[in-house]
Amino acid sequence: MDSTASSLLLCPPPLLSLNKPNATNVSSSSSSSSSSSSSLVFDSASMRSQSKIPTQFIWPPCDRLQRLDELNEPVIDMREFARGDASVRRRSAALVRSVCTSHGFFQVVNHGIDPSLISAALESMDAFFALPLARKSKARRVPGSMSGYAGAHADRFSSKLPWKETLSFRYGNDGSGRPIVDYFASIPGEDFARMGEVYQKYCEAMHGVSMAIMELLATSLDVERTCFRRFFEGGSSIMRLNYYPPCQEPDLTLGTGPHCDPTALTILYQDQVGGLEVFTNQKWHSIRPRRDALVINIGDTFAALSNGRYKSCLHRAVVNQQSVRRSLAFFLCPKEDKVVRPPEGLLSRGGGDGGCGPRKYPDFTWSELLEFTQKHYRADTTTLQAFIQWLLSSSAS
Ligand SMILES: C=C1C[C@]23C[C@@]1(O)CC[C@H]2[C@]1(C)CCC[C@@](C)(C(=O)O)[C@H]1[C@@H]3C(=O)O
Ligand SMILES: O=C(O)CCC(=O)C(=O)O
Ligand SMILES: [Fe+2]
């Protein structure tokens, strides 16, 4: 993104005091793993009908600017890419290259996911989030972990709280065991076994789609077809269920604030309500829900893997007065100790011939970036730049 132009339209990036949590950004406790200074509890069952929302949920006007247009993102047919001849594959790859060098958002259809699995995943969300707060809290995110239930992240942050509840869990693709079934079985006080089966299957299916997309991205960057698939072997991805209750003052708050995903690739299924918005060409654009499609976006880790050639783009989710909105986000992540470095095939071509010039980011590991977003910095508009500064300053000291 052009930072000069966008600074006229977006909130200025937070002033960084690296290594230390930013008091306006991260809750004033020493890290995300400590308890919050605010005593706010997000009980959506009562808050959804409150005529005035608590001030902690009010976002600055620059973050709330209204969207103007729909995004005209391409829709890629995955079956055609998998089975088509060389010219069909080249055409899909060219489309993906063009959109990823611009904003990194596209949709995929014919992805092979059974619609009944998606319905089951949405129904299980409804069942989980409809539970009384005390029951959901049994699955509360343990400080320092990526897994668990969170209400508005009120235990981590003290301002700009997102109007949402989330349930997150990890999906390891090392082929050992059934981690999600085990995770749900470990939540006390409720029989979550069926939910565990649903999300285990859902994540296995999402992992399959993510690997097909990695082949598409490799083809589009003209590097060896399997190089990104291999890069993600043994990784532990993150699955997040986002549940956005109705809000009586939807124009003052956000369901998920403006951010780029720090992860590598996001595969999102949004229900038919709508609310996902992307900032490109100096405007917020909505992504119209498609029942048959998955929304794909490039995250910061893949942007770094492509040496900045592919963009990780700013996006957010808005809420509304009438309907609950649900989204299922699968965040593809490499193995924690994997060094994020562009493939040689890309670097050796330099700046011309579809290459990407000199290195734009130093080597880092996914666990360093994940730790940064969980302990030192709340993922927002400038996570990757802030992370690189933090990394360089911590290695210098
Ligand atoms: C590694 C991650 C951090 C966040 C979850 C995720 O798995 C990918 C996206 C990140 C997030 C959604 C970006 C917006 C702010 C955030 C706090 C949220 O609103 O949920 C972010 C996630 C986080 O839990 O830190
Ligand atoms: O709910 C959505 O549409 C987007 C959520 C999102 O961007 C995220 O969870 O990272
Ligand atoms: Fe996101």
CSV table of C-alpha atoms and ligand atoms in Angstrom, one decimal:
chain,number,residue,atom,x,y,z
A,1,MET,CA,0.0,0.0,0.0
A,2,ASP,CA,1.2,3.5,-0.7
A,3,SER,CA,1.7,4.8,2.8
A,4,THR,CA,1.6,8.5,2.1
A,5,ALA,CA,-1.7,8.4,0.3
A,6,SER,CA,-3.3,5.8,2.7
A,7,SER,CA,-2.3,7.9,5.7
A,8,LEU,CA,-4.8,10.5,4.6
A,9,LEU,CA,-7.6,7.8,4.7
A,10,LEU,CA,-6.6,5.6,7.6
A,11,CYS,CA,-5.7,6.0,11.2
A,12,PRO,CA,-1.9,6.7,11.6
A,13,PRO,CA,0.0,3.6,12.7
A,14,PRO,CA,0.5,3.4,16.4
A,15,LEU,CA,3.7,4.9,17.9
A,16,LEU,CA,5.8,1.9,18.6
A,17,SER,CA,7.6,1.3,21.8
A,18,LEU,CA,9.0,-2.0,20.6
A,19,ASN,CA,9.4,-4.9,23.0
A,20,LYS,CA,7.0,-3.1,25.3
A,21,PRO,CA,3.2,-3.4,24.9
A,22,ASN,CA,1.7,-0.1,23.6
A,23,ALA,CA,-0.6,1.1,26.3
A,24,THR,CA,-3.3,2.2,23.8
A,25,ASN,CA,-2.9,-1.0,21.8
A,26,VAL,CA,-2.3,-3.9,24.1
A,27,SER,CA,-4.0,-4.0,27.5
A,28,SER,CA,-1.9,-2.2,30.1
A,29,SER,CA,-0.9,-5.6,31.6
A,30,SER,CA,2.6,-6.6,30.7
A,31,SER,CA,1.7,-9.0,27.9
A,32,SER,CA,-1.3,-10.6,26.3
A,33,SER,CA,-0.9,-13.5,28.6
A,34,SER,CA,-1.7,-11.4,31.7
A,35,SER,CA,-5.2,-10.5,32.8
A,36,SER,CA,-6.7,-7.2,31.6
A,37,SER,CA,-7.0,-4.0,33.5
A,38,SER,CA,-10.5,-3.6,32.2
A,39,SER,CA,-13.2,-5.7,34.0
A,40,LEU,CA,-15.4,-5.7,30.9
A,41,VAL,CA,-17.1,-9.0,30.2
A,42,PHE,CA,-18.7,-9.4,26.7
A,43,ASP,CA,-22.0,-11.2,27.3
A,44,SER,CA,-23.4,-11.0,23.8
A,45,ALA,CA,-26.8,-12.4,24.9
A,46,SER,CA,-27.5,-9.1,26.7
A,47,MET,CA,-25.1,-6.7,24.8
A,48,ARG,CA,-26.8,-7.3,21.4
A,49,SER,CA,-29.9,-5.4,22.6
A,50,GLN,CA,-28.2,-2.6,24.5
A,51,SER,CA,-29.0,0.8,22.9
A,52,LYS,CA,-25.6,2.3,23.8
A,53,ILE,CA,-22.4,0.3,23.5
A,54,PRO,CA,-19.6,0.5,26.1
A,55,THR,CA,-16.9,3.0,25.2
A,56,GLN,CA,-14.3,0.3,25.0
A,57,PHE,CA,-16.0,-0.8,21.8
A,58,ILE,CA,-15.9,2.6,20.1
A,59,TRP,CA,-13.2,2.8,17.3
A,60,PRO,CA,-11.6,6.0,16.0
A,61,PRO,CA,-13.5,7.5,13.1
A,62,CYS,CA,-10.6,6.9,10.7
A,63,ASP,CA,-10.9,3.2,11.2
A,64,ARG,CA,-14.7,3.3,10.7
A,65,LEU,CA,-14.7,5.1,7.3
A,66,GLN,CA,-17.6,3.7,5.2
A,67,ARG,CA,-17.0,1.4,2.4
A,68,LEU,CA,-17.8,2.7,-1.1
A,69,ASP,CA,-17.8,-0.1,-3.7
A,70,GLU,CA,-17.8,-3.8,-4.0
A,71,LEU,CA,-14.4,-5.4,-4.7
A,72,ASN,CA,-14.2,-6.9,-8.2
A,73,GLU,CA,-12.1,-9.8,-7.1
A,74,PRO,CA,-11.5,-12.7,-9.5
A,75,VAL,CA,-13.2,-16.1,-9.0
A,76,ILE,CA,-10.8,-19.0,-9.7
A,77,ASP,CA,-12.2,-22.4,-10.6
A,78,MET,CA,-10.0,-24.9,-8.7
A,79,ARG,CA,-11.3,-27.9,-10.6
A,80,GLU,CA,-10.4,-26.3,-13.9
A,81,PHE,CA,-6.9,-25.5,-12.5
A,82,ALA,CA,-6.4,-29.1,-11.3
A,83,ARG,CA,-7.7,-30.8,-14.4
A,84,GLY,CA,-7.2,-28.3,-17.2
A,85,ASP,CA,-4.5,-28.3,-19.8
A,86,ALA,CA,-1.4,-26.1,-19.8
A,87,SER,CA,-3.2,-23.1,-21.3
A,88,VAL,CA,-6.0,-23.3,-18.7
A,89,ARG,CA,-3.5,-23.5,-15.9
A,90,ARG,CA,-1.5,-20.6,-17.2
A,91,ARG,CA,-4.7,-18.5,-17.5
A,92,SER,CA,-5.6,-19.1,-13.8
A,93,ALA,CA,-2.1,-18.5,-12.7
A,94,ALA,CA,-1.9,-15.2,-14.6
A,95,LEU,CA,-5.2,-14.0,-12.9
A,96,VAL,CA,-3.8,-15.0,-9.5
A,97,ARG,CA,-0.5,-13.2,-10.2
A,98,SER,CA,-2.3,-10.0,-11.2
A,99,VAL,CA,-4.6,-9.9,-8.2
A,100,CYS,CA,-1.8,-10.9,-5.7
A,101,THR,CA,0.5,-8.2,-6.9
A,102,SER,CA,-2.3,-5.7,-6.4
A,103,HIS,CA,-4.2,-6.7,-3.2
A,104,GLY,CA,-4.1,-10.4,-2.6
A,105,PHE,CA,-7.8,-11.2,-2.3
A,106,PHE,CA,-9.7,-13.7,-4.6
A,107,GLN,CA,-12.4,-16.3,-4.3
A,108,VAL,CA,-12.3,-20.0,-5.3
A,109,VAL,CA,-15.1,-22.2,-6.5
A,110,ASN,CA,-15.3,-25.9,-7.3
A,111,HIS,CA,-12.9,-26.3,-4.3
A,112,GLY,CA,-14.2,-29.8,-3.5
A,113,ILE,CA,-15.6,-29.0,0.0
A,114,ASP,CA,-18.9,-30.8,0.6
A,115,PRO,CA,-21.6,-28.0,1.3
A,116,SER,CA,-23.0,-30.2,4.1
A,117,LEU,CA,-19.6,-30.0,5.9
A,118,ILE,CA,-19.8,-26.2,5.7
A,119,SER,CA,-23.4,-26.2,7.0
A,120,ALA,CA,-22.4,-28.5,9.8
A,121,ALA,CA,-19.5,-26.2,10.7
A,122,LEU,CA,-21.9,-23.2,10.8
A,123,GLU,CA,-24.5,-25.1,12.8
A,124,SER,CA,-21.9,-26.2,15.4
A,125,MET,CA,-20.8,-22.6,15.7
A,126,ASP,CA,-24.5,-21.6,16.4
A,127,ALA,CA,-24.7,-24.3,19.1
A,128,PHE,CA,-21.4,-23.3,20.8
A,129,PHE,CA,-22.0,-19.5,20.8
A,130,ALA,CA,-25.6,-19.9,22.0
A,131,LEU,CA,-24.4,-21.5,25.2
A,132,PRO,CA,-24.5,-19.4,28.4
A,133,LEU,CA,-21.4,-17.4,29.0
A,134,ALA,CA,-20.4,-19.5,32.0
A,135,ARG,CA,-20.3,-22.6,29.8
A,136,LYS,CA,-18.4,-21.0,27.0
A,137,SER,CA,-16.0,-19.7,29.5
A,138,LYS,CA,-15.0,-23.3,30.4
A,139,ALA,CA,-13.2,-23.2,27.0
A,140,ARG,CA,-11.7,-19.8,27.7
A,141,ARG,CA,-8.4,-19.2,25.9
A,142,VAL,CA,-5.6,-20.0,28.3
A,143,PRO,CA,-3.2,-17.1,28.5
A,144,GLY,CA,-0.4,-17.4,26.0
A,145,SER,CA,-2.2,-20.0,24.0
A,146,MET,CA,-3.8,-19.6,20.6
A,147,SER,CA,-6.7,-21.9,21.4
A,148,GLY,CA,-9.9,-21.2,23.2
A,149,TYR,CA,-12.9,-19.0,23.6
A,150,ALA,CA,-12.6,-15.2,23.8
A,151,GLY,CA,-15.3,-12.6,24.2
A,152,ALA,CA,-14.2,-9.4,22.4
A,153,HIS,CA,-10.6,-10.1,23.4
A,154,ALA,CA,-11.5,-8.2,26.6
A,155,ASP,CA,-8.9,-10.2,28.5
A,156,ARG,CA,-6.1,-8.9,26.2
A,157,PHE,CA,-7.0,-5.4,25.2
A,158,SER,CA,-8.5,-2.4,26.9
A,159,SER,CA,-9.7,-0.3,24.0
A,160,LYS,CA,-10.9,-0.7,20.4
A,161,LEU,CA,-12.5,-4.0,21.4
A,162,PRO,CA,-13.9,-6.0,18.5
A,163,TRP,CA,-17.6,-6.7,18.6
A,164,LYS,CA,-17.2,-10.5,18.3
A,165,GLU,CA,-16.7,-13.8,20.1
A,166,THR,CA,-14.2,-16.3,18.8
A,167,LEU,CA,-13.3,-19.9,19.3
A,168,SER,CA,-9.8,-20.8,18.0
A,169,PHE,CA,-7.9,-24.1,17.9
A,170,ARG,CA,-4.8,-25.5,16.2
A,171,TYR,CA,-4.6,-27.9,13.3
A,172,GLY,CA,-1.3,-29.8,13.0
A,173,ASN,CA,-0.8,-31.4,9.6
A,174,ASP,CA,1.9,-33.8,10.7
A,175,GLY,CA,-0.5,-36.7,10.3
A,176,SER,CA,-0.4,-37.7,13.9
A,177,GLY,CA,-3.7,-38.2,15.8
A,178,ARG,CA,-6.8,-36.1,15.6
A,179,PRO,CA,-5.8,-32.9,17.5
A,180,ILE,CA,-9.2,-31.1,17.1
A,181,VAL,CA,-11.2,-34.1,18.3
A,182,ASP,CA,-8.9,-34.2,21.3
A,183,TYR,CA,-9.1,-30.4,21.9
A,184,PHE,CA,-13.0,-30.5,22.0
A,185,ALA,CA,-13.0,-33.6,24.2
A,186,SER,CA,-10.8,-31.6,26.6
A,187,ILE,CA,-13.3,-28.8,27.1
A,188,PRO,CA,-15.0,-29.6,30.5
A,189,GLY,CA,-18.7,-29.7,31.3
A,190,GLU,CA,-20.3,-30.3,27.9
A,191,ASP,CA,-20.4,-33.0,25.3
A,192,PHE,CA,-18.5,-31.4,22.5
A,193,ALA,CA,-17.4,-34.6,20.8
A,194,ARG,CA,-19.6,-34.1,17.7
A,195,MET,CA,-18.2,-30.6,17.2
A,196,GLY,CA,-14.7,-31.9,17.4
A,197,GLU,CA,-15.5,-34.4,14.6
A,198,VAL,CA,-17.0,-31.6,12.4
A,199,TYR,CA,-14.0,-29.3,12.8
A,200,GLN,CA,-11.5,-32.0,12.5
A,201,LYS,CA,-13.0,-32.9,9.1
A,202,TYR,CA,-13.3,-29.2,8.2
A,203,CYS,CA,-9.7,-28.4,8.9
A,204,GLU,CA,-8.5,-31.5,7.0
A,205,ALA,CA,-10.5,-30.3,4.0
A,206,MET,CA,-9.2,-26.7,4.4
A,207,HIS,CA,-5.6,-28.0,4.6
A,208,GLY,CA,-6.2,-29.8,1.3
A,209,VAL,CA,-7.5,-26.6,-0.3
A,210,SER,CA,-4.6,-24.6,1.0
A,211,MET,CA,-2.1,-27.1,-0.6
A,212,ALA,CA,-3.9,-26.8,-3.9
A,213,ILE,CA,-3.7,-23.0,-3.6
A,214,MET,CA,0.0,-23.3,-2.8
A,215,GLU,CA,0.5,-25.1,-6.2
A,216,LEU,CA,-1.5,-22.3,-7.9
A,217,LEU,CA,0.7,-19.7,-6.2
A,218,ALA,CA,3.9,-21.5,-7.1
A,219,THR,CA,2.7,-21.7,-10.7
A,220,SER,CA,1.8,-18.0,-10.7
A,221,LEU,CA,5.3,-17.1,-9.4
A,222,ASP,CA,6.9,-19.5,-11.8
A,223,VAL,CA,8.8,-21.5,-9.2
A,224,GLU,CA,8.9,-25.2,-8.7
A,225,ARG,CA,5.3,-26.5,-8.4
A,226,THR,CA,5.6,-28.2,-5.0
A,227,CYS,CA,8.0,-25.8,-3.3
A,228,PHE,CA,5.4,-24.0,-1.2
A,229,ARG,CA,3.5,-27.2,-0.4
A,230,ARG,CA,6.8,-28.6,1.0
A,231,PHE,CA,7.4,-25.4,2.9
A,232,PHE,CA,4.2,-25.9,4.9
A,233,GLU,CA,4.8,-29.6,5.7
A,234,GLY,CA,4.4,-30.4,9.4
A,235,GLY,CA,3.0,-26.9,10.1
A,236,SER,CA,0.4,-26.1,12.8
A,237,SER,CA,-2.4,-23.9,11.3
A,238,ILE,CA,-5.0,-21.9,13.2
A,239,MET,CA,-8.7,-22.3,12.9
A,240,ARG,CA,-10.9,-19.5,14.1
A,241,LEU,CA,-14.7,-19.3,14.4
A,242,ASN,CA,-15.8,-15.7,14.3
A,243,TYR,CA,-19.2,-15.0,15.7
A,244,TYR,CA,-20.4,-11.4,15.3
A,245,PRO,CA,-23.6,-10.6,17.3
A,246,PRO,CA,-25.9,-7.8,16.2
A,247,CYS,CA,-25.0,-4.4,17.5
A,248,GLN,CA,-27.3,-1.5,18.2
A,249,GLU,CA,-24.6,1.1,17.2
A,250,PRO,CA,-22.9,-0.7,14.4
A,251,ASP,CA,-21.4,2.4,12.9
A,252,LEU,CA,-19.3,3.1,16.0
A,253,THR,CA,-17.6,-0.2,16.3
A,254,LEU,CA,-16.0,-3.0,14.2
A,255,GLY,CA,-16.3,-6.8,14.3
A,256,THR,CA,-12.6,-7.2,13.4
A,257,GLY,CA,-10.5,-4.0,13.2
A,258,PRO,CA,-8.3,-3.1,10.2
A,259,HIS,CA,-5.4,-5.6,9.9
A,260,CYS,CA,-3.3,-7.7,7.7
A,261,ASP,CA,-3.2,-11.4,8.6
A,262,PRO,CA,0.3,-12.2,10.0
A,263,THR,CA,-0.2,-15.8,8.9
A,264,ALA,CA,0.6,-17.2,5.4
A,265,LEU,CA,-2.7,-17.7,3.7
A,266,THR,CA,-6.3,-17.3,4.9
A,267,ILE,CA,-9.2,-19.4,3.7
A,268,LEU,CA,-12.4,-17.8,4.8
A,269,TYR,CA,-16.0,-19.0,4.5
A,270,GLN,CA,-18.4,-16.1,5.3
A,271,ASP,CA,-22.1,-16.7,5.7
A,272,GLN,CA,-24.6,-14.8,3.5
A,273,VAL,CA,-24.9,-11.7,5.8
A,274,GLY,CA,-21.8,-9.8,4.5
A,275,GLY,CA,-19.4,-7.6,6.4
A,276,LEU,CA,-15.9,-8.5,5.1
A,277,GLU,CA,-14.2,-5.4,3.6
A,278,VAL,CA,-10.8,-4.8,1.9
A,279,PHE,CA,-8.8,-1.6,1.7
A,280,THR,CA,-7.5,-1.1,-1.8
A,281,ASN,CA,-7.2,1.9,-4.2
A,282,GLN,CA,-7.6,4.2,-1.2
A,283,LYS,CA,-11.1,2.9,-0.4
A,284,TRP,CA,-12.9,0.3,1.6
A,285,HIS,CA,-14.5,-2.3,-0.7
A,286,SER,CA,-16.9,-5.1,0.4
A,287,ILE,CA,-16.6,-8.7,-0.6
A,288,ARG,CA,-20.0,-10.0,-1.5
A,289,PRO,CA,-20.7,-13.4,0.0
A,290,ARG,CA,-21.0,-16.3,-2.4
A,291,ARG,CA,-22.5,-19.5,-1.0
A,292,ASP,CA,-20.3,-21.7,-3.3
A,293,ALA,CA,-17.0,-19.9,-2.7
A,294,LEU,CA,-14.1,-19.6,-0.3
A,295,VAL,CA,-12.4,-16.2,0.1
A,296,ILE,CA,-8.6,-16.4,-0.1
A,297,ASN,CA,-6.1,-13.8,1.0
A,298,ILE,CA,-2.4,-13.6,1.2
A,299,GLY,CA,-1.0,-13.0,4.7
A,300,ASP,CA,2.2,-11.3,5.8
A,301,THR,CA,4.2,-14.6,6.0
A,302,PHE,CA,3.5,-15.4,2.4
A,303,ALA,CA,4.1,-11.7,1.4
A,304,ALA,CA,7.6,-12.2,2.9
A,305,LEU,CA,8.0,-15.6,1.2
A,306,SER,CA,7.3,-13.9,-2.1
A,307,ASN,CA,9.8,-11.2,-1.2
A,308,GLY,CA,7.1,-8.6,-1.1
A,309,ARG,CA,5.9,-9.4,-4.7
A,310,TYR,CA,2.5,-10.6,-3.4
A,311,LYS,CA,0.6,-8.2,-1.1
A,312,SER,CA,-0.9,-8.9,2.3
A,313,CYS,CA,-3.8,-6.4,2.2
A,314,LEU,CA,-5.6,-4.5,4.9
A,315,HIS,CA,-9.1,-5.8,5.7
A,316,ARG,CA,-11.8,-5.6,8.5
A,317,ALA,CA,-15.2,-7.0,9.3
A,318,VAL,CA,-18.2,-4.7,10.0
A,319,VAL,CA,-21.2,-5.6,12.1
A,320,ASN,CA,-24.9,-4.8,11.7
A,321,GLN,CA,-28.0,-4.1,13.7
A,322,GLN,CA,-30.2,-7.1,12.6
A,323,SER,CA,-28.3,-10.3,12.1
A,324,VAL,CA,-25.6,-12.5,13.6
A,325,ARG,CA,-22.7,-12.9,11.2
A,326,ARG,CA,-20.5,-15.9,11.2
A,327,SER,CA,-17.2,-16.6,9.5
A,328,LEU,CA,-14.9,-19.6,9.5
A,329,ALA,CA,-11.2,-18.6,9.1
A,330,PHE,CA,-8.5,-21.2,8.4
A,331,PHE,CA,-5.0,-19.6,8.8
A,332,LEU,CA,-2.3,-21.6,7.1
A,333,CYS,CA,1.0,-21.5,9.1
A,334,PRO,CA,4.4,-23.1,8.6
A,335,LYS,CA,6.1,-25.2,11.3
A,336,GLU,CA,7.1,-22.9,14.1
A,337,ASP,CA,10.9,-23.1,13.6
A,338,LYS,CA,10.6,-22.8,9.8
A,339,VAL,CA,12.7,-20.0,8.4
A,340,VAL,CA,10.7,-17.7,6.2
A,341,ARG,CA,12.9,-17.0,3.2
A,342,PRO,CA,11.9,-16.7,-0.5
A,343,PRO,CA,12.7,-19.7,-2.7
A,344,GLU,CA,16.0,-19.5,-4.5
A,345,GLY,CA,14.2,-19.8,-7.8
A,346,LEU,CA,12.6,-16.4,-7.1
A,347,LEU,CA,15.6,-14.6,-5.7
A,348,SER,CA,18.0,-15.8,-8.4
A,349,ARG,CA,15.9,-14.1,-11.1
A,350,GLY,CA,16.6,-10.7,-9.6
A,351,GLY,CA,14.2,-7.8,-10.2
A,352,GLY,CA,13.4,-8.7,-13.9
A,353,ASP,CA,11.9,-11.7,-15.5
A,354,GLY,CA,9.1,-12.1,-12.9
A,355,GLY,CA,11.8,-12.1,-10.2
A,356,CYS,CA,11.6,-9.9,-7.1
A,357,GLY,CA,14.9,-8.1,-6.7
A,358,PRO,CA,17.0,-8.0,-3.6
A,359,ARG,CA,15.8,-9.4,-0.3
A,360,LYS,CA,13.1,-7.1,1.3
A,361,TYR,CA,12.9,-8.8,4.7
A,362,PRO,CA,15.5,-10.5,6.8
A,363,ASP,CA,15.1,-14.2,7.7
A,364,PHE,CA,12.6,-14.8,10.5
A,365,THR,CA,10.8,-17.8,11.9
A,366,TRP,CA,7.0,-18.1,12.1
A,367,SER,CA,7.3,-18.6,15.9
A,368,GLU,CA,9.0,-15.2,16.2
A,369,LEU,CA,6.2,-13.5,14.2
A,370,LEU,CA,3.5,-15.3,16.1
A,371,GLU,CA,5.1,-14.4,19.5
A,372,PHE,CA,5.2,-10.8,18.4
A,373,THR,CA,1.5,-10.7,17.6
A,374,GLN,CA,0.6,-12.4,20.8
A,375,LYS,CA,2.9,-10.7,23.3
A,376,HIS,CA,4.2,-7.5,22.0
A,377,TYR,CA,1.9,-6.0,19.4
A,378,ARG,CA,-1.7,-6.2,18.4
A,379,ALA,CA,-2.0,-7.2,14.7
A,380,ASP,CA,-3.1,-4.2,12.8
A,381,THR,CA,-2.3,-2.2,9.7
A,382,THR,CA,1.5,-2.3,10.1
A,383,THR,CA,2.3,-5.6,11.8
A,384,LEU,CA,5.0,-6.8,9.4
A,385,GLN,CA,7.0,-3.5,9.3
A,386,ALA,CA,6.7,-3.3,13.1
A,387,PHE,CA,7.8,-6.9,13.5
A,388,ILE,CA,10.9,-6.4,11.3
A,389,GLN,CA,11.9,-3.3,13.3
A,390,TRP,CA,11.4,-5.3,16.5
A,391,LEU,CA,13.4,-8.2,15.2
A,392,LEU,CA,16.3,-6.1,14.1
A,393,SER,CA,16.4,-4.1,17.3
A,394,SER,CA,16.2,-7.3,19.5
A,395,SER,CA,19.0,-9.0,17.5
A,396,ALA,CA,21.1,-5.8,17.8
A,397,SER,CA,20.8,-5.6,21.6
B,1,LIG,C1,-2.0,-15.1,14.4
B,1,LIG,C2,-3.1,-14.5,14.5
B,1,LIG,C3,-3.4,-13.2,15.2
B,1,LIG,C4,-4.8,-12.9,15.0
B,1,LIG,C5,-5.4,-14.3,14.8
B,1,LIG,C6,-4.4,-14.9,13.9
B,1,LIG,O1,-4.6,-16.3,13.9
B,1,LIG,C7,-4.6,-14.3,12.5
B,1,LIG,C8,-5.2,-12.9,12.5
B,1,LIG,C9,-5.0,-12.0,13.7
B,1,LIG,C10,-6.1,-11.0,14.0
B,1,LIG,C11,-7.5,-11.6,13.6
B,1,LIG,C12,-5.9,-9.7,13.3
B,1,LIG,C13,-6.9,-8.6,13.9
B,1,LIG,C14,-6.6,-8.4,15.4
B,1,LIG,C15,-6.8,-9.7,16.2
B,1,LIG,C16,-6.5,-9.5,17.7
B,1,LIG,C17,-8.3,-10.1,16.2
B,1,LIG,O2,-9.2,-9.1,16.1
B,1,LIG,O3,-8.7,-11.2,16.4
B,1,LIG,C18,-5.9,-10.8,15.5
B,1,LIG,C19,-5.7,-12.2,16.0
B,1,LIG,C20,-5.1,-12.4,17.4
B,1,LIG,O4,-5.8,-13.1,18.1
B,1,LIG,O5,-4.0,-11.9,17.8
B,2,LIG,O1,-14.9,-12.3,9.6
B,2,LIG,C1,-14.4,-11.9,8.6
B,2,LIG,O2,-15.0,-11.7,7.5
B,2,LIG,C2,-12.9,-11.5,8.6
B,2,LIG,C3,-12.2,-12.0,9.8
B,2,LIG,C4,-10.7,-11.8,9.7
B,2,LIG,O3,-10.2,-11.0,8.9
B,2,LIG,C5,-9.8,-12.6,10.6
B,2,LIG,O4,-10.3,-13.4,11.4
B,2,LIG,O5,-8.6,-12.5,10.4
B,3,FE,FE,-8.0,-11.3,8.8
